[in-house]
Short mmCIF file of C-alpha atoms in Angstrom, two decimals:
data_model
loop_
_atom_site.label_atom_id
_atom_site.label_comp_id
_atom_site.label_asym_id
_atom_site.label_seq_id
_atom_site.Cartn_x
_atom_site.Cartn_y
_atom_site.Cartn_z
CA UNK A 1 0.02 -3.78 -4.53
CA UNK A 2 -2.00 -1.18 -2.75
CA UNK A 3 -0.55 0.67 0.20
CA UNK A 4 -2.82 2.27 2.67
CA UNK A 5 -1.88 4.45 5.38
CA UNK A 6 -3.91 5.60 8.43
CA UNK A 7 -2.79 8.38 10.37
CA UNK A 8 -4.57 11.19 12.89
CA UNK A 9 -4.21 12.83 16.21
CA UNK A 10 -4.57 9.84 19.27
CA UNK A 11 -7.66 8.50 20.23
CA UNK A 12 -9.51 9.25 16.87
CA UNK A 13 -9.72 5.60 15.95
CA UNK A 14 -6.99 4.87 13.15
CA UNK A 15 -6.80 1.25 14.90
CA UNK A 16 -10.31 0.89 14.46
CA UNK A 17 -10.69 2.35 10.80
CA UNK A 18 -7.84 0.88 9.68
CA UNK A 19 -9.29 -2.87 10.72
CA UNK A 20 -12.63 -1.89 9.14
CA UNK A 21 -10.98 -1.18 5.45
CA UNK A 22 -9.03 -4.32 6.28
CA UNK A 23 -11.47 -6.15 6.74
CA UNK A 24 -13.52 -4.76 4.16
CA UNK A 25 -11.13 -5.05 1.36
CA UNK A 26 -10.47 -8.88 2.07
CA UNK A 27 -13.90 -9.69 2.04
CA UNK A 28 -13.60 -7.70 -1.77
CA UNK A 29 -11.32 -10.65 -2.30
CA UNK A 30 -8.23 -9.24 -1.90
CA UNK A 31 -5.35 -10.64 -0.40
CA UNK A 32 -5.17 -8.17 2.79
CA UNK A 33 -2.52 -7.52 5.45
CA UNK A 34 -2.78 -4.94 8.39
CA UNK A 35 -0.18 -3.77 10.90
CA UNK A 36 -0.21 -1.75 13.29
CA UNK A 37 3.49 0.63 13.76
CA UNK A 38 2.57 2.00 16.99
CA UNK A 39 4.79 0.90 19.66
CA UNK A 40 1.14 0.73 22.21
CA UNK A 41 -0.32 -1.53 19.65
CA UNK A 42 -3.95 -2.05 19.88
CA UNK A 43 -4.60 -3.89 16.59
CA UNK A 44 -5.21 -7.62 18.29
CA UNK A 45 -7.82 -5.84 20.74
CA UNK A 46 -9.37 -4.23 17.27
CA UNK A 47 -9.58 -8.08 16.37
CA UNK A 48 -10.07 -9.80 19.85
CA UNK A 49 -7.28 -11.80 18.77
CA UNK A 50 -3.69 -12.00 20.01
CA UNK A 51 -1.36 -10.89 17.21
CA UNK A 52 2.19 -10.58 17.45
CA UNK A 53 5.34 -10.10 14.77
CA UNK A 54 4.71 -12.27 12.73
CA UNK A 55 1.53 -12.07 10.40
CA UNK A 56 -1.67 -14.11 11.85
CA UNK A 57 -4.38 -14.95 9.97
CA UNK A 58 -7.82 -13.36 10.94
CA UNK A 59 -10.10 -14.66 8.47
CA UNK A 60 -10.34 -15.59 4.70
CA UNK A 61 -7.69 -13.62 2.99
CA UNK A 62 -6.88 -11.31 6.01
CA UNK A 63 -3.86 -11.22 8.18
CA UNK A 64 -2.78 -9.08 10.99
CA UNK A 65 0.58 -8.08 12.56
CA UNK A 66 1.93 -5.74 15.47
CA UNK A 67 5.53 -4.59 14.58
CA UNK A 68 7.78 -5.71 16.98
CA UNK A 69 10.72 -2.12 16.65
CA UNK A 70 13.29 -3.29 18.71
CA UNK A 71 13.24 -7.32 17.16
CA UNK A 72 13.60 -4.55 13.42
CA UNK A 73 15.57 -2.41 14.51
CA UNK A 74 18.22 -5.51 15.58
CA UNK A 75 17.70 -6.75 11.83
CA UNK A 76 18.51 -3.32 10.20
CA UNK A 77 21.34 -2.17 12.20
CA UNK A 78 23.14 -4.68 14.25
CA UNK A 79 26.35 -4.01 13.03
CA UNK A 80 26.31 -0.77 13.09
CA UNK A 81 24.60 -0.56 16.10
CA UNK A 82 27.60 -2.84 17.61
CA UNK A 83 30.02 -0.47 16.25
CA UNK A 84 28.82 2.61 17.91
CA UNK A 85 28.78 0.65 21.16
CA UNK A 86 32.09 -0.23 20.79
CA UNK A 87 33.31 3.07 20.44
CA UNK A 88 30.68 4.35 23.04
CA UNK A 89 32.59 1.86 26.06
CA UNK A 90 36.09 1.93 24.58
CA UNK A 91 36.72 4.28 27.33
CA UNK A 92 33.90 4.11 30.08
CA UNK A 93 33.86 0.34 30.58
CA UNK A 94 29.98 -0.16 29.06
CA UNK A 95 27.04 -0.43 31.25
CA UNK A 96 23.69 0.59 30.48
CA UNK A 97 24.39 4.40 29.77
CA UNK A 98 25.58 3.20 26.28
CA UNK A 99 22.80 1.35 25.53
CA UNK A 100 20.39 4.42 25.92
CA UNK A 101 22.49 6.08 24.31
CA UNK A 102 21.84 4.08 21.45
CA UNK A 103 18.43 4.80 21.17
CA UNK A 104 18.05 7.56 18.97
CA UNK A 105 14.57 9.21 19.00
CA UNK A 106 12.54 7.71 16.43
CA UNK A 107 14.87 5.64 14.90
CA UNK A 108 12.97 2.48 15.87
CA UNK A 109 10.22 3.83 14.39
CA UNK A 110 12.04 4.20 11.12
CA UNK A 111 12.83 0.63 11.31
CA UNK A 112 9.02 -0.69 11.74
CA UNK A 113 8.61 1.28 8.49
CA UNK A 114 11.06 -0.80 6.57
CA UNK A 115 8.93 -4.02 7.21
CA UNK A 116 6.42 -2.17 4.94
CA UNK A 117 9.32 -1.86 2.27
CA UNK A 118 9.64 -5.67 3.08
CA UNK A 119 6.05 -6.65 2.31
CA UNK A 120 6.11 -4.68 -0.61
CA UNK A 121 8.65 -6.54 -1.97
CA UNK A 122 7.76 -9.81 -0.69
CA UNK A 123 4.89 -9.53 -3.29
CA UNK A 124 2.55 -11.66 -1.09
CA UNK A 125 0.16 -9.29 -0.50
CA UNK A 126 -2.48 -7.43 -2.53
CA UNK A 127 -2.84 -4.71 -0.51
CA UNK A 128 -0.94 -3.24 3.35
CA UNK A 129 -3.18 -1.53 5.70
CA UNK A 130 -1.10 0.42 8.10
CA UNK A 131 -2.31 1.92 11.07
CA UNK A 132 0.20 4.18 12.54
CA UNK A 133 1.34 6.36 15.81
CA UNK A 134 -0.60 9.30 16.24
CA UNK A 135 0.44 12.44 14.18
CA UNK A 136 3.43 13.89 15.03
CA UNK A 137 5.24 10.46 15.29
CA UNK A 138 3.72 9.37 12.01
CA UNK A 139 5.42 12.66 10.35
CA UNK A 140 8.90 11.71 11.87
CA UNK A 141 8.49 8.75 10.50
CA UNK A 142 7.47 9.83 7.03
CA UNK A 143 10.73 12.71 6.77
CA UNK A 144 13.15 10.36 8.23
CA UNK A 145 14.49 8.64 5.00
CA UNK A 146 15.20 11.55 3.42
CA UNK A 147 16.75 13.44 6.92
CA UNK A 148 18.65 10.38 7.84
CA UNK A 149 19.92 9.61 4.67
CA UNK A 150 21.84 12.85 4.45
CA UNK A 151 22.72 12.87 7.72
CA UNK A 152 24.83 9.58 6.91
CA UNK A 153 26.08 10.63 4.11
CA UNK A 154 27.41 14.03 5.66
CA UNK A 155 28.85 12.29 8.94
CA UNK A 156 30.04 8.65 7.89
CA UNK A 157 32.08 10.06 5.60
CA UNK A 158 34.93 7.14 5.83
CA UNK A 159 35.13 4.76 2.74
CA UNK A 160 35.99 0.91 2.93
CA UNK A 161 39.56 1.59 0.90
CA UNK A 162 40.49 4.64 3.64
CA UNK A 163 39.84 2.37 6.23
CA UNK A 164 41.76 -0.41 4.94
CA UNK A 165 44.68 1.94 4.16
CA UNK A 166 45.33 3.38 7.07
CA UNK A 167 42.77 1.92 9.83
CA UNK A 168 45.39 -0.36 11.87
CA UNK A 169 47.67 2.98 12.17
CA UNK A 170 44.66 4.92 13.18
CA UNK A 171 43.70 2.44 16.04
CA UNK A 172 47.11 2.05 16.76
CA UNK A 173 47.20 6.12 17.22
CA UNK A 174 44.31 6.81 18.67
CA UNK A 175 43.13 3.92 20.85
CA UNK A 176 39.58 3.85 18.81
CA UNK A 177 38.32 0.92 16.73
CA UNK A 178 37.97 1.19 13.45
CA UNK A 179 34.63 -0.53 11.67
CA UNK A 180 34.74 -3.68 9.46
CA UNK A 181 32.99 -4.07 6.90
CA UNK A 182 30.17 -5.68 7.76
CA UNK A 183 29.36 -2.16 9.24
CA UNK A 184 29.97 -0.48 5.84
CA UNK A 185 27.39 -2.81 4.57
CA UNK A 186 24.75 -2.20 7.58
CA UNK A 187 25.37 1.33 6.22
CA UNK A 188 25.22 0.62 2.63
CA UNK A 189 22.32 -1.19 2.97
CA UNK A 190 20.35 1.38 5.67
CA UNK A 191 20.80 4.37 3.37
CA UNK A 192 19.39 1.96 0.39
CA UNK A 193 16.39 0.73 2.03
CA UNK A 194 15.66 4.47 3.17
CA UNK A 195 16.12 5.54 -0.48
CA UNK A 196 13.70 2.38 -1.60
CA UNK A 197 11.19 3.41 1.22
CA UNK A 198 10.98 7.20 0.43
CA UNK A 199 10.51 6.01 -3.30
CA UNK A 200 7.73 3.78 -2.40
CA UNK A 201 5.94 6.26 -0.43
CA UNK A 202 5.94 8.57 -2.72
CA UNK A 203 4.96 6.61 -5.08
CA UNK A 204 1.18 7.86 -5.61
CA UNK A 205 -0.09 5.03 -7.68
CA UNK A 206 0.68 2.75 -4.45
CA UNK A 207 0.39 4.70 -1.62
CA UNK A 208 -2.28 6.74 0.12
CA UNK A 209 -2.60 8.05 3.54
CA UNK A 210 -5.92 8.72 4.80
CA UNK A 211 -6.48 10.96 7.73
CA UNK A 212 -8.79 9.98 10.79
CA UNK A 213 -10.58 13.17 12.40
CA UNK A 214 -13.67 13.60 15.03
CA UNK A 215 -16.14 16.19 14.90
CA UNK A 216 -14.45 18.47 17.34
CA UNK A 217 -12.42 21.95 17.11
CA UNK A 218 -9.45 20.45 18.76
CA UNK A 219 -9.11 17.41 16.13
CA UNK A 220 -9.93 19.32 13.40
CA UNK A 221 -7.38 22.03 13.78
CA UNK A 222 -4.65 19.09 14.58
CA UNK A 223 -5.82 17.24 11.12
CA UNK A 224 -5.47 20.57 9.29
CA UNK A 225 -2.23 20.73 10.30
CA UNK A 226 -1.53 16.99 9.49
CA UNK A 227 -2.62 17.57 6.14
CA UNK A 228 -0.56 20.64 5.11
CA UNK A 229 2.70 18.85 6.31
CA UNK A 230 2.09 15.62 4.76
CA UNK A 231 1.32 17.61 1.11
CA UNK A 232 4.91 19.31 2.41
CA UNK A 233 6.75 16.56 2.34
CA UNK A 234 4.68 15.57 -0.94
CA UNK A 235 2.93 12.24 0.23
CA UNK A 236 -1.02 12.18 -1.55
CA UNK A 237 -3.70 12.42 0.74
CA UNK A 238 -6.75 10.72 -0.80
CA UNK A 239 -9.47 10.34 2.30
CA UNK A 240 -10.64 11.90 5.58
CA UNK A 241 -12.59 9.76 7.61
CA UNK A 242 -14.64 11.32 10.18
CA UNK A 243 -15.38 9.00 13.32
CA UNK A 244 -17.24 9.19 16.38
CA UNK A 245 -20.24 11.42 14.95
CA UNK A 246 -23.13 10.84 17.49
CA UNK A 247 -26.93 10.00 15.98
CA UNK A 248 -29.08 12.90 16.31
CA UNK A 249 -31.40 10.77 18.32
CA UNK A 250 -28.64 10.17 20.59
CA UNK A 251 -28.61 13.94 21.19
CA UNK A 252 -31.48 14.56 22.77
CA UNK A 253 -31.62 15.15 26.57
CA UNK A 254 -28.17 16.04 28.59
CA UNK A 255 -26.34 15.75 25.39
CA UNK A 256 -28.64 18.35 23.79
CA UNK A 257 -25.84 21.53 23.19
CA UNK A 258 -23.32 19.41 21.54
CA UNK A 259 -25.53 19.38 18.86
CA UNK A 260 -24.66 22.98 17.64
CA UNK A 261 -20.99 22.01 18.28
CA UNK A 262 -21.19 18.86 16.39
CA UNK A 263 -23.22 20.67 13.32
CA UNK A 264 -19.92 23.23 12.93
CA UNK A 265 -17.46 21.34 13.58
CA UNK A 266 -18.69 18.85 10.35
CA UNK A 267 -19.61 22.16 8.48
CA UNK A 268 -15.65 23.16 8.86
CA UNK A 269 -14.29 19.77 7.95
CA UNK A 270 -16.82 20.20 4.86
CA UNK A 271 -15.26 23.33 3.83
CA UNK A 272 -12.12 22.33 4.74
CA UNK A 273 -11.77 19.26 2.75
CA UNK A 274 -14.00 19.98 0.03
CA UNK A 275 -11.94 18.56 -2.47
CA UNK A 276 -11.29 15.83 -1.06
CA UNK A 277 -13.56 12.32 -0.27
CA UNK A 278 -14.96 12.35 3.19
CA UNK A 279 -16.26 9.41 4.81
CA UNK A 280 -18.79 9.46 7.81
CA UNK A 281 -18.83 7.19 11.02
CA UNK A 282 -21.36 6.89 12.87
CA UNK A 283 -20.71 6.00 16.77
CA UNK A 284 -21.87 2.23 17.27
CA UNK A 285 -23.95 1.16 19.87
CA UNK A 286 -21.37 -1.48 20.80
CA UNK A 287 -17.78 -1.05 21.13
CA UNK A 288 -16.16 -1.84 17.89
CA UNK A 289 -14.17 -5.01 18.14
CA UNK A 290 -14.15 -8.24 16.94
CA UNK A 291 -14.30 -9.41 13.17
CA UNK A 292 -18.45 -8.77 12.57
CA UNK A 293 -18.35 -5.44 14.23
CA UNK A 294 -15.75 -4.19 11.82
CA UNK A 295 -16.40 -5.94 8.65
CA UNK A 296 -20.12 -4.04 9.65
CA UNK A 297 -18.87 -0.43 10.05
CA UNK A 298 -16.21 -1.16 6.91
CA UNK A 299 -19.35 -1.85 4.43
CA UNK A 300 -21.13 1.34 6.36
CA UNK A 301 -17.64 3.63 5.68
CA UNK A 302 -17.20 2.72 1.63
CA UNK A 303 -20.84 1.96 0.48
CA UNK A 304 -20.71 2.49 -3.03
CA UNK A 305 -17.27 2.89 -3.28
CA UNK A 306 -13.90 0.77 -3.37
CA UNK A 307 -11.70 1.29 -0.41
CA UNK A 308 -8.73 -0.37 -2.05
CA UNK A 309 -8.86 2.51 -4.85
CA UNK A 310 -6.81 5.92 -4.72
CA UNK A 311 -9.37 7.82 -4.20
CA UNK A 312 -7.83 11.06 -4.90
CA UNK A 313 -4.86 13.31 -6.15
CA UNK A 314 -4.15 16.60 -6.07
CA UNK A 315 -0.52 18.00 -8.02
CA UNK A 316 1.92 19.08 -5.28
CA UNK A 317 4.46 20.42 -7.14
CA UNK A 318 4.04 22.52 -11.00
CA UNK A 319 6.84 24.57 -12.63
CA UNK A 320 6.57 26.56 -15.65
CA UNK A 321 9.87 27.63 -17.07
CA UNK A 322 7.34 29.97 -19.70
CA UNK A 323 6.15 32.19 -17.08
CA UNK A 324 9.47 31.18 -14.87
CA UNK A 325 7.76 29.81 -11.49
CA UNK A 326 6.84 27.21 -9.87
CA UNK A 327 3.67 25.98 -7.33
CA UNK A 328 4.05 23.99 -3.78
CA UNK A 329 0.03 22.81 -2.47
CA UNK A 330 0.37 23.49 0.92
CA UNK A 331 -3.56 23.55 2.20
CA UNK A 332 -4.57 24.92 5.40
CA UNK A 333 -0.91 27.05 5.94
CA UNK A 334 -0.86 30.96 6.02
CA UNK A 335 1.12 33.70 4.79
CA UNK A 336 2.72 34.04 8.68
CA UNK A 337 3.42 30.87 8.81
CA UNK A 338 5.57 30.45 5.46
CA UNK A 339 9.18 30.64 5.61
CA UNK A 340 11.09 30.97 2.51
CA UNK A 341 15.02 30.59 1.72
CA UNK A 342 17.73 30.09 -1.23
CA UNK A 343 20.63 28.56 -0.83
CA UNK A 344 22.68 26.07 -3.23
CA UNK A 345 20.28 25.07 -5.77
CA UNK A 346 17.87 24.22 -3.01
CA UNK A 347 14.83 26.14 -1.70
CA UNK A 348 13.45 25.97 1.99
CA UNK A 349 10.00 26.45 2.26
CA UNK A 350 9.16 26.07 6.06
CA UNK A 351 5.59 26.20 7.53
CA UNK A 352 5.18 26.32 11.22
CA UNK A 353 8.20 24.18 13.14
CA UNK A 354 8.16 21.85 9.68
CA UNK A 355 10.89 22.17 6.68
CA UNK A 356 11.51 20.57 3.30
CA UNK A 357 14.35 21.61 0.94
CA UNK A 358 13.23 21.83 -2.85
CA UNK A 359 15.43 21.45 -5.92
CA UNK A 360 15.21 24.62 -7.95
CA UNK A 361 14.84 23.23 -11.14
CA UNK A 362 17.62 23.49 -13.69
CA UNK A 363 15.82 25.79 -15.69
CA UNK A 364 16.63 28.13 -12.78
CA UNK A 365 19.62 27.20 -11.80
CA UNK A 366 21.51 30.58 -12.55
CA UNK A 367 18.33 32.99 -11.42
CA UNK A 368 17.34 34.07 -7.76
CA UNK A 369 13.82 34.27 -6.39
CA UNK A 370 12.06 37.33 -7.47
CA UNK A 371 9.27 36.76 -5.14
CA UNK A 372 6.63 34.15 -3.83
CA UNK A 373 2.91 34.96 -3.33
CA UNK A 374 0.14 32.69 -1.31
CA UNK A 375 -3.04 31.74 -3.29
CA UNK A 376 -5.46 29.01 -3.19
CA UNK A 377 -3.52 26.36 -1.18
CA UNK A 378 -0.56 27.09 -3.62
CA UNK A 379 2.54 28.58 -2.65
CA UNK A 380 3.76 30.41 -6.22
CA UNK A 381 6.97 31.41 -6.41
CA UNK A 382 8.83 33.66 -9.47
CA UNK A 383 12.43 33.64 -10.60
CA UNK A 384 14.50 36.38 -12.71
#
């Protein structure tokens, strides 16, 4: 199975690119599903169809489906969710301050992700087209397995056999329920679908994201930025599509200076993304909706060229325990922007308000960081 994923600033047109490769790649033959995890889905208007949860079929071999979070997040964390209620009202008597307290920021989001993890192993499908919330909610999404899951295992530090042991003189004690087990397993299970999902999307032989752009300075800059955290948290970025590009003959007249504009803003994303395949969009004379539009512009994006392919791959990460170092690809950042730290077998490499932690491989284990130089995209960094 093929995993696309389509991500940008809002407004660029993911929704709209996204249904185009859709509906491209079923026509291919595949068996194709798209969904849409924004919570201000716009997928069915892509379609002119109403589409819902559950997976509707648009034409021959393509189906379509809005996430539904809060109907997800109820089927990954009930329990659990029950549980933290309950200790939440134990003294305030309930009401509806618990239940916003209950919804953690981007947690939901997290949840719409598993259903990709779902499809994935449902097998039905030969390829997922997802078209997701605009950038920075797309990058919570992406670092929340691996944030979350240590969070848990940091906080919930209670086992089943504690619990059992000594729960009843606990609540006794203290006046606070203790959880049963079925909130162990929400818990179990949560940090083993995170672990599955942050497998899967790193998982470069399956997934791809594919950032959506415009021709303008603003975009641009944001996509930059996209790219160099995405590559941070080491997820393979193997397109840019570049939409809403205006015909020269439709440039002529009041329109006439955007021209220049339009001619260096494409120049930039040329040198910016030189390695890596570009695809051109034309704006359409008609609003792009309904099945013919898209399949149309989806044969205009990929002519000559399979959309259900990975159509690129760049190494992230390269250690060489001869000249004791190791690389990190991080396009687009700068030297003022990295942030570099040690501490317990880990390495932080920050760039901008974004972090990862690295494990310093064992080859290393016993030396310290001798110093870290910026070249290329590559963030090289020596040990002694």
């Amino acid at each position: 199975m093929r995993i696309i994923i389509y991500t940008g600033k809002g407004g660029v047109g993911k929704t709209s690119m996204a249904a185009a490769t859709a509906s491209k790649i079923a026509r291919d033959g595949k068996k194709v599903l798209v969904m849409s995890t924004d919570q201000a889905h716009s997928l069915g208007d892509s379609f002119d169809r109403k589409v819902g949860k559950t997976p509707v079929e648009i034409a021959e071999n393509l189906h379509a489906v809005e996430i539904d979070t809060v109907y997800e997040s109820e089927r990954s964390w009930g329990n659990l969710k029950g549980y933290v209620k309950q200790l939440l009202t134990v003294k305030g008597g309930g009401g509806i301050e618990a239940e916003e307290l209950l919804v953690f920021p981007g947690l939901e989001e997290l949840f719409s992700m598993f259903k990709i993890l779902d499809v994935y192993e449902s097998g039905v499908y030969d390829t997922v087209i997802v078209d997701c919330a605009p950038t920075g909610e797309t990058l919570s999404l992406l670092k929340y397995p691996e944030r979350l899951s240590e969070l848990i295992k940091r906080i919930l530090s209670i086992e089943r056999a504690a619990t059992k042991t000594i729960g009843k003189m606990i609540e006794r004690t203290m006046k606070v329920p203790m959880p049963k087990d079925n909130v162990f397993d929400d818990i179990e299970s949560l940090m083993e679908r995170m672990k599955n999902l942050q497998r899967l999307l790193l998982d470069k032989d399956t997934v791809s994201l594919r950032v959506v752009t415009t021709p303008e300075k603003i975009v641009i800059s944001e996509a930059k930025r996209n790219f160099t955290c995405l590559y941070l948290y080491h997820y393979n970025v193997d397109a840019v599509i570049v939409n809403h590009i205006y015909p020269a003959r439709a440039m002529e007249g009041y329109f006439n200076k955007w021209t220049k504009m339009q001619e260096e803003a494409l120049r930039e994303i040329a040198e910016c993304f030189s390695e890596v395949p570009r695809f051109y969009v034309e704006l359409q004379q008609r609003e792009l909706r309904t099945l013919e539009m898209l399949e149309s512009v989806g044969d205009q994006i990929f002519e000559g060229c399979d959309p259900n392919d990975v159509l690129f791959r760049q190494k992230i990460y390269e250690v060489s325990a001869a000249e004791k170092s190791m690389r990190i690809y991080l396009p687009f950042a700068s030297r003022e922007e990295l942030r570099l730290e040690q501490e317990s077998g880990e390495l932080l490499v920050g760039v901008r308000n974004e972090s990862r932690r690295f494990p310093i491989p064992p080859e290393f284990a016993r030396m310290e960081v001798a110093g870290a130089k910026f070249e290329g995209g590559y963030l090289n960094i020596s040990f002694h």
